[in-house]
mmCIF file of C-alpha atoms in Angstrom:
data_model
loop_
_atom_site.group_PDB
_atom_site.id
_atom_site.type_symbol
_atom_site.label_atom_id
_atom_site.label_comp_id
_atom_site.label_asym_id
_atom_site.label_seq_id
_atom_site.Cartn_x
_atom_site.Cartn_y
_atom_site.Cartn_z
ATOM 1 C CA UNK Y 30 104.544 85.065 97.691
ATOM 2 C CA UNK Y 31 101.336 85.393 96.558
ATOM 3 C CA UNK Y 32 99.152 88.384 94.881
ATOM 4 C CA UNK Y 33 96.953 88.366 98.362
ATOM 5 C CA UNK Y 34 99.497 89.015 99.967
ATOM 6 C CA UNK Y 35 101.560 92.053 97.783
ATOM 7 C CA UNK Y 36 98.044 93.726 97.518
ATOM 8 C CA UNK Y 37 97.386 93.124 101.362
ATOM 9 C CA UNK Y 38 100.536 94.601 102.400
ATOM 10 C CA UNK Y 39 99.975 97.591 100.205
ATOM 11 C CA UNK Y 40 96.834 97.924 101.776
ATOM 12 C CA UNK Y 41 98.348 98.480 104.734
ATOM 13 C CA UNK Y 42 101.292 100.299 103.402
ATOM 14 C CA UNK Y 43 99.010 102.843 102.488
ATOM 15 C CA UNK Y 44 96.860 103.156 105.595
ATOM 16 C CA UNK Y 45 100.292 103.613 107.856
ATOM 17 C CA UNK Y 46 101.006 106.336 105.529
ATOM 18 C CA UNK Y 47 97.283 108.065 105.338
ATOM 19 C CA UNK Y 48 97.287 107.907 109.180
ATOM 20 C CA UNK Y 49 100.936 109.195 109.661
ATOM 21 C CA UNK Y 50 99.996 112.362 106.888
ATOM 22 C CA UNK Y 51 96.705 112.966 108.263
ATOM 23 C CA UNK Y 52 97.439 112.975 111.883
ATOM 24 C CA UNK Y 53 100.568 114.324 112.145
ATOM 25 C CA UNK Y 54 99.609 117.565 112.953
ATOM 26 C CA UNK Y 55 96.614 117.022 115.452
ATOM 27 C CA UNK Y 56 98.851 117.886 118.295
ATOM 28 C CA UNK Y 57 102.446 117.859 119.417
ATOM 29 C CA UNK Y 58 102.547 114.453 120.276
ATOM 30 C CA UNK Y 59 101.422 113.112 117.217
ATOM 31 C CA UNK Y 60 104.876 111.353 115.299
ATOM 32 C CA UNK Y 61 106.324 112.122 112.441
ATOM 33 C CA UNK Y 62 107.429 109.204 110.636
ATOM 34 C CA UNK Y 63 107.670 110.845 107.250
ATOM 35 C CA UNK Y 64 110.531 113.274 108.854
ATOM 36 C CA UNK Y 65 112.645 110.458 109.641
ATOM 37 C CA UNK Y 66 111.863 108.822 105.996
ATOM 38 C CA UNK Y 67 112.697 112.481 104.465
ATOM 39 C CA UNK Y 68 116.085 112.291 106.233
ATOM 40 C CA UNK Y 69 117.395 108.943 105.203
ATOM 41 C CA UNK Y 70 116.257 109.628 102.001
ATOM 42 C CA UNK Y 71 118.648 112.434 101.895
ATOM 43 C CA UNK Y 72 121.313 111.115 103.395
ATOM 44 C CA UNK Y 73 121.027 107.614 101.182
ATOM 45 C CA UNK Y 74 120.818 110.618 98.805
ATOM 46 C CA UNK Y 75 124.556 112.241 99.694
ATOM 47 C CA UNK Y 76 126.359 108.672 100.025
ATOM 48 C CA UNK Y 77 125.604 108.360 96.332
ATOM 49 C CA UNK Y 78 126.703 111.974 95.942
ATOM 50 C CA UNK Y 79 123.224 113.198 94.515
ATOM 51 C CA UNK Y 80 121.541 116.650 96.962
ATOM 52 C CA UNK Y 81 117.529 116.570 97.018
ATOM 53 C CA UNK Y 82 116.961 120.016 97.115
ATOM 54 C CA UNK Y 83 113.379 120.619 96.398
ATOM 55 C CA UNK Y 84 111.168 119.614 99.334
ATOM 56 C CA UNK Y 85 108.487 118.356 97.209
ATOM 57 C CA UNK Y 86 110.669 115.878 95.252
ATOM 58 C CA UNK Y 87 111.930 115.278 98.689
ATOM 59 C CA UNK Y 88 108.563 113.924 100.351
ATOM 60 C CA UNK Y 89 107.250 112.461 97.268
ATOM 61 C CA UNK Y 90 110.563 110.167 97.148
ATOM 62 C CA UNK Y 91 110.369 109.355 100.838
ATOM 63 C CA UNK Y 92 106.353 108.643 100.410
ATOM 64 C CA UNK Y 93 106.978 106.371 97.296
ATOM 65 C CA UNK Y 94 110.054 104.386 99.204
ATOM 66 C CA UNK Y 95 108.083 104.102 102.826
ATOM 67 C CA UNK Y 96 105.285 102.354 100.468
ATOM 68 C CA UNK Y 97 107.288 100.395 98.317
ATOM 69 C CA UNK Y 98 109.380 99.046 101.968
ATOM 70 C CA UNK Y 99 106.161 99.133 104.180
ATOM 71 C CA UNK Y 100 104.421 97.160 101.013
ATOM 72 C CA UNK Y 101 107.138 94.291 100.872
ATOM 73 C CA UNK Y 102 107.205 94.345 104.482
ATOM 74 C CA UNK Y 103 103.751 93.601 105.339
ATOM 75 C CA UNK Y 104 103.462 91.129 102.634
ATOM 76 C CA UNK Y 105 105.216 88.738 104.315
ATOM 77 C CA UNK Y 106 102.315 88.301 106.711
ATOM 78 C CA UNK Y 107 100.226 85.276 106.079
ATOM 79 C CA UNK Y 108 98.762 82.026 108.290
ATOM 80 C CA UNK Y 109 96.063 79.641 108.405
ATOM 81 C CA UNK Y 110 93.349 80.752 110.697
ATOM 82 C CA UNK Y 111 94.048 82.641 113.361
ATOM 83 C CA UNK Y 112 97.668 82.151 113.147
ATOM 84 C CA UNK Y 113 96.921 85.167 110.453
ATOM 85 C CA UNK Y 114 96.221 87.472 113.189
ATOM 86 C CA UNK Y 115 99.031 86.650 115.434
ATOM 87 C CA UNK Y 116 101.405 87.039 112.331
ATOM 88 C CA UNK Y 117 99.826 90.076 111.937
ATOM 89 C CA UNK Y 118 99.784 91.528 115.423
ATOM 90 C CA UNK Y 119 103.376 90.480 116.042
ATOM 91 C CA UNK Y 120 104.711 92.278 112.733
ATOM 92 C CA UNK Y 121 103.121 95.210 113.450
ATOM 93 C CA UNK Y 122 104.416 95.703 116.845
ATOM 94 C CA UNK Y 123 108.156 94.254 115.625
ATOM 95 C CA UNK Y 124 108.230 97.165 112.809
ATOM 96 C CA UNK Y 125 106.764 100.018 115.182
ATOM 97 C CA UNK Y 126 109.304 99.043 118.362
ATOM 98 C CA UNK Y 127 112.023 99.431 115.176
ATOM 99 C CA UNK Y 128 110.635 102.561 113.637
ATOM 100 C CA UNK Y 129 111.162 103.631 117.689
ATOM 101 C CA UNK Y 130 114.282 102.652 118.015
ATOM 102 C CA UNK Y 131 116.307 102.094 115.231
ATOM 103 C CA UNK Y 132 116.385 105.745 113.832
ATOM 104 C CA UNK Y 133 119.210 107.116 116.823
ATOM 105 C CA UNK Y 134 121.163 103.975 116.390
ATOM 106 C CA UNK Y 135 122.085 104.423 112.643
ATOM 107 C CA UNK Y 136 122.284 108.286 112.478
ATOM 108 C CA UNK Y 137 118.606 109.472 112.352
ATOM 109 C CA UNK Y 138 117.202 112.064 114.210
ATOM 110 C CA UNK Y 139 114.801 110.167 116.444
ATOM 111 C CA UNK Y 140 112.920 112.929 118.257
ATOM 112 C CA UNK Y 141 109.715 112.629 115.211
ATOM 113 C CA UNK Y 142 109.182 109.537 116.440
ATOM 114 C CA UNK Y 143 110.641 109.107 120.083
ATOM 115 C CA UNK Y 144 109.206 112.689 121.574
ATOM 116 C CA UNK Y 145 106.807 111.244 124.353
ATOM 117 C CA UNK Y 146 105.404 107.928 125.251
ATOM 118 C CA UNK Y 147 102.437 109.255 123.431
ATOM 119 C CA UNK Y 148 103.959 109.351 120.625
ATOM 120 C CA UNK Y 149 105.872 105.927 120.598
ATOM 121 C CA UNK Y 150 102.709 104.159 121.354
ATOM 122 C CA UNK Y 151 101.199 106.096 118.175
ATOM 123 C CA UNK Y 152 103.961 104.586 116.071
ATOM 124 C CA UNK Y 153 103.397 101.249 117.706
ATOM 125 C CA UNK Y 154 99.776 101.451 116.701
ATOM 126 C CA UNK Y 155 99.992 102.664 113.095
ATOM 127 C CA UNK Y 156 102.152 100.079 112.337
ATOM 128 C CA UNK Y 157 99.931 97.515 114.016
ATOM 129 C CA UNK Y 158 96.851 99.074 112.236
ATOM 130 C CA UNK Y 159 98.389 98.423 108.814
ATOM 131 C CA UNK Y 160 99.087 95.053 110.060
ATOM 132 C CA UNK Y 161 96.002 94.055 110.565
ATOM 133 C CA UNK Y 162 94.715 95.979 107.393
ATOM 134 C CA UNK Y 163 96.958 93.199 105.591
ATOM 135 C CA UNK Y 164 95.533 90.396 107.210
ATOM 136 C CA UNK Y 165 92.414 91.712 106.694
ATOM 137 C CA UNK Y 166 92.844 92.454 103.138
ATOM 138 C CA UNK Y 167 94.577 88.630 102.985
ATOM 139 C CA UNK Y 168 91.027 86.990 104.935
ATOM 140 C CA UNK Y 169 88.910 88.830 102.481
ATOM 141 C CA UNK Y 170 90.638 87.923 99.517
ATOM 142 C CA UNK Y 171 90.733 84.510 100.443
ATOM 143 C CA UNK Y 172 87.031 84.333 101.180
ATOM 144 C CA UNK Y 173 86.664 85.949 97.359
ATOM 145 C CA UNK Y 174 88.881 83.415 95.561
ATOM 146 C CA UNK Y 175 87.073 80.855 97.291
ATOM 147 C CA UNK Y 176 83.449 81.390 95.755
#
């Protein structure tokens, strides 16, 4: 892997995260993706026998592990040409159809992100948006290292 790519998928890492904590309270429909984070923080949290008990260390450990799995994540996008932007397109749809639908099926409340078909197809889109911030990122980069 190469340092286009880490820094492109934190690129987007961070803009799924700035548009899940700046939206998320626009309206009732909006998800809530760091709620579901939050929770399997603290239940990775209780396996290991350890309680988070202070909200703020609570968010701030979710934030940092959504970033550090969102960053290694996206970075495995890459392609020649405009196989970039399928790549791109198709992982960002893949992770927000799982960030849908995988929470219920391994013991996460769902509803943050499952509420209304508005706010699945949000999901669905920040995902892709970070996406395509990687690839993005990747194609400028490229163009840079190329001069």
């Amino acid at each position: 892997m190469e340092n286009k790519n880490i820094i492109g998928g934190l690129a987007g890492a961070v803009i799924l995260t700035i548009l899940n904590e700046s939206l998320k309270n626009v309206n009732e429909d909006m998800p809530h993706i760091d709620l579901v984070g939050k929770e399997a923080v603290q239940k990775t949290a209780e396996f290991f026998g350890l309680d988070i008990e202070n909200n703020d260390s609570l968010q701030g450990t979710a934030i940092v592990s959504d970033l550090i799995t969102n960053t290694a994540y996206y970075s495995l996008i890459d392609g020649e040409k405009n196989d970039l932007w399928l790549k791109a397109a198709s992982s960002g749809i893949l992770a927000g159809l799982s960030t849908v639908n995988l929470p219920g099926k391994i013991g996460l409340n769902d509803e943050p992100v499952t509420k209304t078909f508005t706010t699945k197809a949000m999901v669905v889109g920040y995902y892709l948006i970070g996406a395509f911030t990687t690839a993005a990122v990747i194609r400028l980069m490229e163009k840079i290292q190329s001069q």
